């Protein structure tokens, strides 16, 4: 320590005083940030203040809860603790916590997965507690492989740190296998018999890329897994939960470990809280906190940070919780479903930098589980409330738009007085909702929830919260005139008409056949939502539909298919799917040349060409379209990312979406693009010709996620129109006219992005 350290402490103290007394803001990050600028070794300089050691808590979900609960347990056991309790989990947050603290026994620090590499080498923590790894903010942090490499690198720089990891997660187990650090494994050692969600983040062996087999799954990729090829499997558990009981009133389990056993219970719901408590117990046991002290900490645990926090608003019990990725939202939905009574649920979603700009992941959430719940009111809020409303619509839920939590409570008058409210918010949406619920909870019931009239959403004079649009429905689609190669007029708007969503008397029963290729592998960015949209838009017109989910290793006769969907996936999964696709090459070529309809997104779009980018390698493609994809200078880190708007012959409205790709695609001479970039922020196929995607016969390929079709219903109907023409030829049935649908919700979501990009 020297002048640099002294200067760092001085500027930290001044900035802390200014933030608290002048700007009246919390000083959780900035003092550490300026201190690190002055002295990059400030964490290492302050680490000796921790007399007994430190614990870093890392993982996608549950970090803040586990960090606070472990710190509480240590304090209950009489230890002095330094902790970044507010969730300021970058190096600046850890530095700030240390700068503000005096000498202590233990440090317990929440650490961002990618920032652990900047914290652990300086802190040299005794333990790193790895909770789980799920896809989260793909546009910011990239694929999970990158996170694994970063965590493994951090551990290599602190070789004496013991890795305490979730062995039920193959992604965590792969890190433990890779590093040379001491390890301790925890997991749930029995089948909880939980219903499974649609999308799981890790289907393949981390060693050899074979599909994993499961004796049982808990949720996501967590469970008892093994690879039938190389033997990679869940490690033996050092700390195990057994005799797990999950109920609406709480949970309990028996914890077994090398130092003893414990019976733990908590008034929380959800399987994910079993893992959070088990992880806390595993770490507490290692730092010599007794089971009795941990149980007392659990009993007294009263989070005030919006994580599983209870409020009483207008006499209604209200639960607020954070969810920032599909797994988190799905686990919250499980909690909501335990309440069998009438209830209101609000989802607040932002897309600020801390959240990730891409909201495609909303379509990987199983909102459908809420459909059909009696006495359920659903609300959509946050910056991207229009996207939430569209997603809920296609899940069978009619959501009202709200600007804040007050608007939600003002619209709950029709529900019984004992109906509960659930508010789920993502990262940056949580603080304002948390603050508002705190304010409402302090007001009299009439002030909080007794408004005499419902607030009006922007552009909604009815006050119902539903999106309004003067051009909500498209005109009936003349199938033969729909443009697929750019030489025909786009669909125009018209007045909405009623649709009874039932087949007309005597309607032909031959279903429209949609093949979703390899959804078990190619499931990034919520692109499966495109299939949901196509299916629903056909059914609402009384057209029978059958969706074939063609998983890895399965075969489909494309002669019996009218529309094929092909998405993108992580590199490991995409490589395996490409082997299946190359075996289908001749069938796909015949299908395309016979005017079969094909929608391909991102990696699925790339493989249509003669060459495409698989990881960092350019490999042979299907050759269905004259185009190639090459590696960008600088490799996969040089990505084209952001919201984008296009003008396409397939839609009169501007087409909006989100792109995130490292490949640079070049179309052959005379090959038509899906659309031309109409926004200043969009890149397109290669960032030079300002065109995105491809159109060839009835093939549409694009880099647009979002997913593509929910906010661009005219494109969806263009694809359906051509698919119905193929069905007519295949099955010998008449070609129906596509009746217009009420697309007010979809068009409002489109308009929001379009206006944001100034792409009117």
XYZ file of C-alpha atoms in Angstrom:
760
model
C 0.000 0.000 0.000
C 1.198 3.507 -0.747
C 0.203 6.847 -2.158
C -2.091 5.288 -4.778
C -4.074 3.438 -2.125
C -4.279 6.522 0.096
C -5.490 8.597 -2.842
C -8.053 5.922 -3.748
C -9.453 5.957 -0.217
C -9.610 9.747 -0.237
C -11.524 10.083 -3.518
C -13.827 7.274 -2.421
C -14.628 9.061 0.831
C -15.306 12.357 -0.942
C -17.564 10.747 -3.555
C -19.455 8.832 -0.864
C -20.114 12.025 1.090
C -21.235 13.855 -2.037
C -23.597 11.108 -3.172
C -25.238 10.760 0.229
C -25.415 14.379 1.378
C -25.572 16.419 -1.835
C -27.239 14.188 -4.421
C -29.120 12.006 -1.886
C -28.320 8.866 -3.825
C -26.978 5.489 -2.681
C -23.219 5.110 -2.790
C -23.066 1.454 -3.827
C -20.864 1.634 -6.935
C -19.346 5.006 -7.748
C -16.933 5.326 -4.786
C -15.401 1.977 -5.689
C -15.303 2.887 -9.369
C -13.270 6.044 -8.814
C -11.066 4.260 -6.269
C -10.268 1.509 -8.783
C -9.418 4.164 -11.348
C -6.871 5.634 -8.946
C -5.611 2.286 -7.603
C -6.536 -0.816 -9.684
C -5.350 -3.019 -6.790
C -7.663 -1.508 -4.207
C -9.585 -4.798 -3.699
C -6.335 -6.678 -3.082
C -5.173 -3.910 -0.735
C -8.397 -4.118 1.300
C -8.783 -7.925 1.343
C -6.614 -8.332 4.501
C -9.367 -6.536 6.438
C -11.296 -9.821 6.246
C -9.766 -11.767 9.125
C -11.243 -15.207 8.365
C -11.817 -15.060 4.631
C -14.357 -14.348 1.925
C -17.001 -15.956 -0.268
C -17.921 -14.925 -3.821
C -21.455 -15.825 -4.910
C -21.877 -16.150 -8.674
C -24.510 -17.521 -11.052
C -27.353 -16.396 -13.275
C -30.263 -16.574 -10.827
C -30.445 -16.230 -7.049
C -27.199 -14.354 -6.340
C -28.671 -11.514 -4.296
C -30.883 -13.776 -2.182
C -28.107 -16.264 -1.408
C -25.559 -13.515 -0.717
C -27.826 -11.751 1.764
C -28.968 -14.949 3.449
C -25.407 -16.242 3.875
C -24.348 -12.880 5.311
C -27.335 -12.998 7.685
C -26.400 -16.516 8.790
C -22.832 -15.453 9.540
C -24.034 -12.444 11.521
C -26.523 -14.632 13.398
C -23.561 -16.830 14.328
C -21.802 -13.781 15.793
C -19.470 -13.003 12.891
C -18.659 -9.532 11.557
C -19.524 -9.405 7.858
C -18.833 -7.131 4.886
C -21.391 -7.586 2.104
C -22.577 -5.788 -1.040
C -26.193 -6.370 -0.057
C -27.788 -4.137 -2.692
C -26.631 -6.349 -5.561
C -23.892 -3.990 -6.796
C -21.996 -6.957 -8.211
C -19.268 -5.464 -10.415
C -15.728 -4.877 -9.164
C -16.780 -1.341 -8.249
C -19.530 -2.677 -5.967
C -17.155 -5.046 -4.181
C -14.556 -2.287 -3.822
C -17.195 0.095 -2.437
C -18.322 -2.451 0.169
C -14.729 -2.960 1.312
C -13.977 0.772 1.377
C -17.040 1.472 3.519
C -16.271 -1.327 5.984
C -13.998 -1.637 8.935
C -12.158 -4.794 9.917
C -14.442 -7.844 9.690
C -14.378 -11.617 9.978
C -15.906 -12.540 6.626
C -16.672 -10.924 3.317
C -19.652 -12.213 1.335
C -19.793 -10.698 -2.133
C -22.257 -11.095 -4.958
C -20.305 -11.138 -8.239
C -21.496 -10.798 -11.814
C -20.520 -13.867 -13.835
C -18.300 -11.984 -16.277
C -16.890 -9.611 -13.651
C -15.695 -12.430 -11.396
C -12.564 -12.427 -13.564
C -11.838 -8.864 -12.389
C -12.662 -9.536 -8.728
C -11.396 -12.988 -7.770
C -7.732 -12.589 -8.814
C -7.465 -9.643 -6.393
C -9.716 -10.928 -3.617
C -8.414 -14.535 -3.625
C -11.657 -15.640 -1.962
C -11.691 -18.815 0.095
C -14.879 -20.020 -1.592
C -16.661 -19.386 -4.884
C -20.313 -20.428 -4.688
C -21.600 -21.201 -8.212
C -25.414 -21.398 -8.202
C -26.466 -22.052 -11.814
C -25.970 -20.878 -15.388
C -28.863 -19.966 -17.665
C -29.112 -17.906 -20.834
C -29.341 -14.272 -19.862
C -28.857 -11.075 -21.877
C -27.426 -12.790 -24.952
C -26.813 -9.448 -26.635
C -24.629 -8.307 -23.712
C -22.852 -11.403 -22.417
C -23.112 -13.751 -25.391
C -23.535 -17.497 -25.167
C -23.037 -19.497 -21.974
C -19.731 -20.899 -23.280
C -18.236 -17.441 -22.883
C -19.431 -17.217 -19.272
C -18.021 -20.662 -18.500
C -14.630 -19.665 -19.894
C -14.636 -16.447 -17.881
C -15.472 -18.191 -14.590
C -12.894 -20.920 -15.234
C -10.279 -18.263 -15.980
C -11.075 -16.437 -12.749
C -10.690 -19.657 -10.750
C -7.377 -20.406 -12.446
C -6.125 -17.037 -11.179
C -7.137 -17.995 -7.619
C -6.104 -21.669 -7.395
C -6.706 -22.021 -3.646
C -10.350 -20.938 -3.886
C -12.745 -23.841 -3.313
C -15.475 -24.046 -5.948
C -18.809 -24.935 -4.330
C -21.021 -25.734 -7.310
C -24.480 -26.905 -8.305
C -23.798 -30.426 -9.565
C -27.362 -30.716 -10.902
C -26.415 -28.147 -13.551
C -24.221 -29.717 -16.271
C -22.935 -26.255 -17.170
C -21.609 -25.764 -13.635
C -20.283 -29.327 -13.457
C -18.327 -28.726 -16.670
C -16.523 -25.799 -15.034
C -15.708 -27.909 -11.964
C -14.296 -30.610 -14.227
C -12.187 -28.097 -16.131
C -10.481 -26.289 -13.237
C -7.837 -27.510 -10.821
C -9.390 -25.889 -7.750
C -10.722 -27.858 -4.779
C -14.447 -28.496 -5.273
C -17.588 -29.331 -3.313
C -20.770 -30.399 -5.114
C -24.348 -29.805 -3.991
C -27.642 -30.936 -5.508
C -31.143 -32.287 -4.974
C -30.855 -36.057 -4.674
C -34.394 -37.062 -5.654
C -36.973 -36.489 -8.352
C -39.289 -33.611 -7.425
C -41.733 -34.663 -10.195
C -42.112 -31.112 -11.479
C -43.754 -30.229 -14.807
C -41.146 -29.238 -17.363
C -40.921 -26.073 -19.422
C -40.616 -25.850 -23.184
C -37.008 -24.650 -23.477
C -33.952 -25.930 -21.583
C -30.558 -24.274 -21.870
C -28.233 -27.294 -21.987
C -29.261 -30.403 -23.876
C -25.822 -31.639 -24.878
C -22.786 -33.161 -23.228
C -20.169 -30.581 -22.348
C -17.397 -33.016 -23.284
C -18.435 -34.732 -26.512
C -21.620 -32.917 -27.684
C -23.855 -35.990 -27.467
C -27.430 -35.403 -26.319
C -27.640 -35.854 -22.543
C -29.960 -38.386 -20.943
C -31.794 -37.624 -17.697
C -32.993 -39.952 -14.967
C -35.068 -36.934 -13.906
C -35.173 -33.173 -14.362
C -36.077 -30.572 -11.769
C -36.346 -27.508 -14.029
C -34.364 -26.149 -16.953
C -31.286 -28.329 -17.365
C -31.055 -29.125 -13.639
C -31.351 -32.784 -12.714
C -29.638 -36.180 -12.772
C -27.952 -36.371 -16.181
C -25.465 -38.584 -17.953
C -23.891 -38.809 -21.376
C -24.395 -42.217 -23.032
C -21.225 -41.752 -25.094
C -18.396 -40.444 -22.919
C -19.651 -40.913 -19.359
C -19.925 -37.236 -18.387
C -22.485 -37.277 -15.578
C -23.666 -35.497 -12.473
C -20.830 -35.742 -9.935
C -21.263 -37.392 -6.566
C -22.940 -34.962 -4.180
C -21.031 -33.688 -1.169
C -24.127 -31.807 0.013
C -27.562 -33.177 -0.879
C -31.196 -32.234 -0.319
C -33.637 -35.078 0.255
C -37.220 -35.446 1.475
C -38.131 -32.173 -0.223
C -41.607 -30.790 0.422
C -42.940 -27.967 -1.743
C -46.214 -26.239 -0.962
C -48.006 -22.932 -1.225
C -47.249 -22.340 2.466
C -43.516 -22.961 2.172
C -40.890 -25.642 1.720
C -38.716 -27.979 3.739
C -35.962 -30.509 3.117
C -33.317 -32.578 4.843
C -29.775 -31.408 4.057
C -27.011 -34.011 4.195
C -23.316 -33.178 4.079
C -19.850 -34.306 5.128
C -19.956 -32.301 8.370
C -23.453 -33.290 9.429
C -27.126 -33.108 8.577
C -29.799 -30.460 8.996
C -33.560 -30.113 8.647
C -34.366 -26.778 7.022
C -37.684 -25.094 6.350
C -38.704 -21.727 4.946
C -41.892 -19.788 4.185
C -40.892 -19.461 0.528
C -42.272 -21.218 -2.531
C -40.629 -22.693 -5.582
C -38.062 -25.338 -6.441
C -35.504 -22.637 -7.173
C -35.651 -21.598 -3.504
C -34.747 -25.166 -2.531
C -31.561 -24.728 -4.556
C -30.914 -21.266 -3.086
C -31.264 -22.558 0.475
C -29.239 -25.690 -0.250
C -26.421 -23.578 -1.720
C -26.534 -21.306 1.319
C -26.379 -24.306 3.649
C -23.438 -25.822 1.732
C -21.464 -22.575 2.054
C -22.576 -21.940 5.647
C -21.401 -25.402 6.645
C -17.973 -24.739 5.127
C -17.574 -21.465 7.051
C -18.636 -23.185 10.300
C -22.110 -21.696 10.655
C -24.363 -24.121 12.503
C -27.633 -25.373 11.073
C -29.416 -23.719 13.992
C -27.917 -20.318 13.151
C -28.839 -20.743 9.491
C -32.423 -21.672 10.379
C -32.712 -18.600 12.617
C -31.445 -16.470 9.729
C -34.004 -18.049 7.391
C -36.804 -17.440 9.895
C -35.814 -13.775 10.216
C -35.107 -13.260 6.510
C -37.202 -10.336 5.331
C -35.834 -9.079 2.023
C -36.419 -5.410 1.387
C -34.877 -5.398 -2.069
C -37.830 -6.574 -4.138
C -36.820 -10.228 -4.171
C -39.766 -12.251 -2.837
C -40.880 -9.180 -0.905
C -44.400 -9.041 0.504
C -46.495 -5.855 0.657
C -50.029 -5.065 1.718
C -51.542 -2.668 -0.817
C -55.160 -1.583 -0.464
C -55.638 -4.552 1.842
C -54.344 -6.978 -0.786
C -51.381 -9.264 -0.196
C -48.867 -8.424 -2.895
C -45.732 -10.349 -3.817
C -42.932 -8.608 -5.714
C -40.099 -10.597 -7.258
C -37.286 -10.207 -9.747
C -37.105 -12.264 -12.943
C -34.672 -11.419 -15.707
C -34.618 -14.444 -17.998
C -36.952 -17.260 -19.099
C -35.968 -19.597 -16.264
C -36.629 -16.915 -13.659
C -40.008 -16.035 -15.143
C -41.013 -19.691 -15.439
C -40.206 -20.302 -11.779
C -42.267 -17.262 -10.789
C -45.180 -18.585 -12.831
C -44.947 -21.823 -10.826
C -45.304 -19.764 -7.631
C -48.328 -17.922 -9.039
C -49.994 -21.196 -10.044
C -49.872 -22.419 -6.441
C -52.469 -19.743 -5.665
C -55.745 -21.285 -6.820
C -57.866 -18.233 -6.032
C -58.605 -15.110 -8.084
C -55.542 -12.938 -8.570
C -53.882 -10.208 -10.579
C -50.473 -10.571 -12.197
C -48.364 -7.787 -13.688
C -45.191 -8.250 -15.719
C -42.882 -5.222 -15.985
C -40.118 -5.532 -18.594
C -37.499 -2.947 -19.560
C -34.754 -3.156 -22.169
C -32.111 -0.859 -20.724
C -28.437 -1.768 -20.850
C -28.621 -3.662 -17.569
C -31.500 -5.775 -18.886
C -30.207 -6.473 -22.371
C -31.738 -4.698 -25.354
C -33.183 -7.818 -26.965
C -36.558 -8.965 -25.600
C -36.898 -12.040 -27.826
C -36.496 -14.197 -24.713
C -40.082 -13.357 -23.718
C -41.129 -16.080 -26.162
C -39.138 -18.712 -24.246
C -41.341 -18.126 -21.184
C -44.268 -20.520 -20.745
C -46.960 -17.906 -20.124
C -49.415 -20.442 -21.548
C -49.464 -22.103 -18.121
C -51.481 -19.138 -16.829
C -54.134 -19.384 -19.537
C -57.504 -20.578 -18.307
C -56.869 -19.638 -14.671
C -60.223 -18.568 -13.166
C -60.446 -15.007 -11.889
C -57.109 -13.947 -13.380
C -56.348 -10.364 -14.453
C -53.097 -9.821 -16.334
C -51.202 -6.571 -16.898
C -48.186 -5.596 -18.983
C -45.880 -2.761 -17.978
C -42.380 -1.418 -18.399
C -40.619 0.095 -21.387
C -41.392 -2.964 -23.527
C -44.962 -3.416 -22.336
C -46.210 -3.688 -25.918
C -43.957 -6.685 -26.535
C -45.165 -8.254 -23.292
C -48.774 -7.675 -24.344
C -48.200 -9.372 -27.714
C -46.506 -12.345 -26.072
C -49.366 -12.716 -23.595
C -51.928 -12.482 -26.394
C -50.404 -15.485 -28.153
C -50.385 -17.324 -24.819
C -54.151 -16.862 -24.633
C -54.030 -14.011 -22.094
C -55.715 -10.637 -22.599
C -53.349 -8.202 -20.880
C -54.088 -4.550 -20.146
C -51.267 -2.049 -20.512
C -50.278 -0.140 -17.368
C -47.723 2.571 -16.793
C -47.066 1.634 -13.173
C -48.234 -0.503 -10.262
C -50.803 2.108 -9.212
C -52.629 1.605 -12.503
C -52.715 -2.120 -11.862
C -54.384 -1.732 -8.459
C -56.828 0.827 -9.842
C -58.109 -1.845 -12.245
C -58.539 -4.602 -9.651
C -61.913 -3.455 -8.315
C -63.733 -6.305 -10.050
C -61.681 -8.896 -8.159
C -62.659 -10.071 -4.667
C -61.092 -8.148 -1.804
C -58.954 -11.137 -0.830
C -57.524 -11.604 -4.339
C -53.734 -11.446 -4.244
C -51.486 -9.450 -6.541
C -48.224 -10.673 -8.046
C -45.759 -8.247 -9.594
C -42.817 -9.650 -11.558
C -40.222 -7.204 -12.866
C -36.922 -7.526 -14.652
C -33.681 -5.886 -13.589
C -34.100 -2.144 -14.171
C -37.894 -2.297 -13.943
C -37.660 -3.592 -10.369
C -36.404 -0.493 -8.464
C -39.203 1.910 -9.509
C -41.869 -0.763 -9.002
C -40.350 -1.615 -5.626
C -40.357 2.041 -4.583
C -43.936 2.543 -5.728
C -45.232 -0.536 -3.916
C -43.506 0.700 -0.788
C -45.273 4.040 -1.163
C -48.635 2.408 -1.868
C -48.255 0.076 1.097
C -47.870 3.125 3.329
C -51.057 4.775 2.076
C -54.635 4.208 3.137
C -56.430 1.525 1.084
C -58.667 4.052 -0.668
C -55.677 6.079 -1.818
C -53.805 3.050 -3.085
C -56.440 1.086 -4.859
C -59.769 2.827 -4.713
C -59.555 4.928 -7.842
C -62.983 5.559 -9.291
C -61.888 5.126 -12.880
C -59.213 3.165 -14.671
C -56.182 5.090 -15.907
C -55.802 5.450 -19.611
C -52.867 4.033 -21.491
C -51.165 6.266 -24.048
C -53.269 6.285 -27.163
C -56.094 4.412 -25.432
C -59.077 6.701 -24.832
C -61.132 3.839 -23.430
C -58.901 3.408 -20.398
C -59.016 -0.352 -20.882
C -55.260 -0.666 -21.328
C -55.628 -2.474 -24.634
C -53.540 -1.237 -27.521
C -55.464 0.807 -30.052
C -54.706 1.197 -33.731
C -56.748 2.695 -36.512
C -55.301 0.211 -38.982
C -55.322 -2.858 -36.777
C -56.343 -5.449 -39.365
C -54.993 -6.304 -42.764
C -57.117 -6.691 -45.858
C -58.100 -10.159 -47.052
C -55.067 -11.686 -48.732
C -55.258 -12.654 -52.379
C -52.983 -15.671 -52.368
C -51.776 -15.541 -55.948
C -50.747 -11.908 -55.657
C -48.593 -12.213 -52.544
C -45.019 -11.075 -53.203
C -42.270 -13.543 -52.330
C -39.598 -12.490 -54.814
C -40.108 -8.742 -54.827
C -42.076 -8.208 -58.039
C -45.579 -8.042 -56.595
C -47.497 -5.533 -54.500
C -47.523 -5.836 -50.695
C -50.594 -6.397 -48.594
C -52.562 -3.249 -47.755
C -54.481 -2.281 -44.611
C -58.235 -2.368 -44.241
C -60.908 -2.339 -41.535
C -60.939 -5.143 -38.956
C -63.696 -7.739 -39.130
C -65.058 -10.192 -36.602
C -63.719 -13.726 -36.635
C -65.404 -16.440 -34.605
C -62.295 -18.643 -34.498
C -64.267 -21.721 -35.531
C -64.208 -23.616 -38.818
C -67.098 -22.900 -41.129
C -69.674 -25.638 -41.617
C -68.358 -28.196 -44.058
C -64.790 -26.859 -43.859
C -62.154 -29.208 -45.238
C -60.453 -31.137 -42.426
C -57.050 -31.420 -44.173
C -54.726 -29.596 -41.764
C -52.060 -27.118 -42.708
C -48.826 -28.956 -41.887
C -46.030 -26.937 -40.233
C -42.711 -28.680 -39.536
C -40.574 -27.104 -36.807
C -37.123 -28.561 -37.412
C -35.010 -29.477 -34.377
C -36.596 -27.243 -31.721
C -34.695 -29.241 -29.095
C -31.442 -27.843 -30.525
C -32.259 -24.652 -32.425
C -34.093 -22.649 -29.781
C -32.205 -19.392 -29.269
C -33.791 -15.947 -28.939
C -37.376 -17.188 -28.648
C -37.536 -17.929 -32.369
C -40.011 -20.738 -31.736
C -42.507 -17.925 -31.200
C -42.741 -17.657 -34.979
C -44.410 -21.068 -35.049
C -46.861 -20.028 -32.309
C -47.852 -17.016 -34.398
C -48.354 -18.990 -37.607
C -50.403 -21.631 -35.812
C -52.674 -19.175 -34.033
C -53.245 -16.956 -37.065
C -54.389 -19.988 -39.030
C -56.628 -21.309 -36.246
C -58.283 -17.917 -35.727
C -59.450 -18.158 -39.332
C -60.884 -21.619 -38.832
C -58.020 -23.310 -40.697
C -56.969 -26.622 -39.108
C -53.246 -26.770 -38.298
C -50.856 -29.476 -37.200
C -47.372 -28.586 -35.938
C -44.757 -31.320 -36.228
C -41.873 -30.918 -33.764
C -39.050 -32.755 -35.511
C -36.386 -33.326 -32.864
C -32.797 -34.455 -33.312
C -32.611 -37.898 -34.896
C -36.199 -37.837 -36.147
C -37.381 -37.796 -39.766
C -40.197 -35.977 -41.528
C -41.462 -36.515 -45.078
C -41.415 -32.997 -46.503
C -43.792 -34.026 -49.279
C -46.514 -33.903 -46.618
C -45.437 -30.512 -45.222
C -46.665 -27.057 -46.228
C -44.361 -24.802 -44.197
C -40.962 -25.468 -42.615
C -39.465 -23.387 -39.818
C -35.741 -23.466 -39.065
C -34.258 -21.416 -36.221
C -30.764 -20.842 -34.883
C -28.963 -22.224 -31.862
C -25.751 -22.178 -29.832
C -22.648 -23.393 -31.656
C -22.596 -26.853 -30.056
C -26.279 -27.510 -30.745
C -26.120 -25.948 -34.190
C -23.291 -28.260 -35.197
C -25.350 -31.335 -34.299
C -28.445 -29.971 -36.053
C -26.399 -29.232 -39.169
C -25.512 -32.921 -39.441
C -29.221 -33.787 -39.526
C -29.891 -31.017 -42.026
C -27.110 -32.101 -44.361
C -28.633 -35.589 -44.404
C -31.918 -33.921 -45.433
C -30.246 -31.833 -48.138
C -31.804 -33.551 -51.151
C -35.268 -33.586 -49.561
C -34.987 -29.906 -48.662
C -33.805 -29.026 -52.169
C -36.767 -30.838 -53.715
C -39.134 -29.177 -51.227
C -37.868 -25.680 -52.011
C -37.928 -26.199 -55.784
C -41.488 -27.498 -55.457
C -42.431 -24.128 -53.894
C -42.461 -25.378 -50.324
C -42.548 -22.499 -47.841
C -39.490 -22.158 -45.609
C -38.770 -19.545 -42.932
C -35.195 -19.612 -41.620
C -33.741 -17.377 -38.896
C -30.101 -16.469 -38.166
C -28.057 -19.712 -38.163
C -30.923 -21.426 -39.967
C -30.736 -18.680 -42.597
C -26.963 -19.022 -42.978
C -27.008 -22.777 -43.610
C -29.281 -22.287 -46.634
C -26.293 -20.999 -48.607
C -23.291 -22.659 -50.208
C -21.035 -21.875 -47.237
C -21.882 -20.719 -43.730
C -20.291 -19.907 -40.398
C -20.322 -22.663 -37.768
C -18.612 -21.232 -34.706
C -15.363 -19.791 -36.045
C -15.282 -22.185 -39.001
C -16.681 -21.689 -42.511
C -18.283 -24.978 -43.603
C -20.345 -26.317 -46.481
C -24.018 -25.354 -46.433
C -27.172 -26.836 -47.928
C -26.756 -24.911 -51.173
C -30.473 -24.148 -51.449
C -29.789 -20.470 -52.177
C -26.895 -18.745 -53.951
C -25.261 -17.046 -50.985
C -22.292 -17.456 -48.655
C -21.560 -16.460 -45.068
C -18.031 -15.624 -44.002
C -16.234 -15.009 -40.745
C -16.062 -11.378 -39.647
C -12.682 -9.768 -38.995
C -11.953 -10.363 -35.329
C -14.084 -13.498 -35.083
C -17.257 -14.069 -33.096
C -16.604 -11.054 -30.877
C -17.223 -8.755 -33.843
C -20.998 -8.980 -33.859
C -23.714 -6.913 -35.514
C -26.173 -6.228 -32.701
C -29.194 -4.002 -32.232
C -32.759 -3.152 -33.114
C -33.387 -2.940 -36.843
C -36.143 -1.893 -39.238
C -36.572 -3.030 -42.841
C -38.697 -2.243 -45.834
C -39.748 -5.524 -47.388
C -42.021 -6.424 -50.311
C -43.779 -8.846 -47.957
C -45.324 -6.094 -45.830
C -46.635 -2.595 -46.268
C -45.632 -1.753 -42.714
C -41.985 -1.392 -41.812
C -40.649 -4.741 -40.573
C -38.949 -4.539 -37.155
C -36.761 -6.958 -35.236
C -33.457 -7.479 -33.467
C -30.212 -8.722 -34.994
C -27.293 -10.388 -33.216
C -24.861 -12.204 -35.496
C -21.147 -12.561 -36.160
C -21.400 -13.875 -39.724
C -21.292 -11.657 -42.805
C -23.630 -12.957 -45.507
C -23.244 -12.140 -49.216
C -26.046 -12.835 -51.683
C -25.281 -14.070 -55.178
C -25.904 -11.964 -58.261
C -29.614 -11.348 -58.770
C -30.658 -12.921 -55.456
C -33.280 -10.812 -53.675
C -32.967 -9.734 -50.043
C -35.782 -10.074 -47.539
C -35.643 -6.314 -47.058
C -33.608 -3.118 -47.116
C -32.465 -1.541 -43.855
C -34.714 1.431 -43.074
C -33.198 2.461 -39.738
C -29.937 4.229 -38.980
C -28.969 1.624 -36.367
C -29.537 -1.489 -38.480
C -26.718 -3.482 -40.058
C -28.225 -6.242 -42.188
C -26.447 -9.175 -43.785
C -22.966 -7.699 -43.786
C -23.046 -4.062 -42.645
C -22.101 -2.791 -46.097
C -24.954 -3.300 -48.572
C -27.646 -2.535 -45.937
C -29.825 -5.472 -46.932
C -31.082 -8.229 -44.668
C -31.953 -11.821 -45.397
C -32.991 -13.496 -48.612
C -36.071 -14.304 -50.691
C -35.945 -17.193 -53.125
C -39.120 -18.805 -54.470
C -41.093 -19.392 -51.227
C -38.010 -19.229 -49.004
C -37.540 -16.363 -46.548
C -34.324 -16.154 -44.577
C -33.432 -13.351 -42.173
C -31.249 -12.353 -39.247
C -34.229 -10.756 -37.499
C -35.101 -12.070 -34.063
C -37.735 -10.470 -31.878
C -39.136 -12.978 -32.853
C -39.817 -11.872 -36.430
C -43.526 -12.586 -36.884
C -45.321 -11.332 -33.721
C -44.650 -7.658 -34.483
C -44.873 -8.195 -38.249
C -48.202 -9.956 -38.861
C -48.260 -9.072 -42.564
C -45.124 -11.168 -43.052
C -46.769 -14.025 -41.148
C -49.818 -13.863 -43.392
C -47.679 -13.760 -46.527
C -46.076 -17.034 -45.464
C -49.421 -18.567 -44.518
C -50.893 -17.589 -47.872
C -48.224 -19.456 -49.821
C -48.391 -22.413 -47.433
C -52.144 -22.661 -48.027
C -51.549 -22.692 -51.773
C -49.197 -25.632 -51.298
C -51.733 -27.390 -49.074
C -54.340 -26.946 -51.800
C -52.072 -28.620 -54.365
C -50.970 -31.335 -51.947
C -54.367 -32.264 -50.491
C -56.662 -31.286 -53.348
C -58.637 -28.796 -51.268
C -59.769 -25.249 -52.064
C -57.506 -22.307 -51.303
C -59.199 -20.223 -48.605
C -59.087 -16.456 -48.452
C -57.321 -15.241 -45.328
C -59.877 -13.183 -43.448
C -58.438 -10.079 -41.756
C -57.642 -10.288 -38.044
C -57.549 -7.625 -35.368
C -53.829 -6.847 -35.189
C -54.052 -3.768 -32.967
C -51.792 -5.275 -30.298
C -49.213 -6.481 -32.822
C -49.203 -3.193 -34.700
C -48.794 -1.175 -31.500
C -45.673 -3.189 -30.666
C -44.397 -2.667 -34.200
C -45.095 1.054 -33.987
C -43.212 1.415 -30.707
C -40.010 -0.025 -32.190
C -40.491 1.812 -35.471
C -40.849 5.162 -33.701
C -37.902 4.434 -31.472
C -35.771 3.858 -34.571
C -37.250 6.847 -36.444
C -38.130 4.449 -39.230
C -41.648 5.608 -40.036
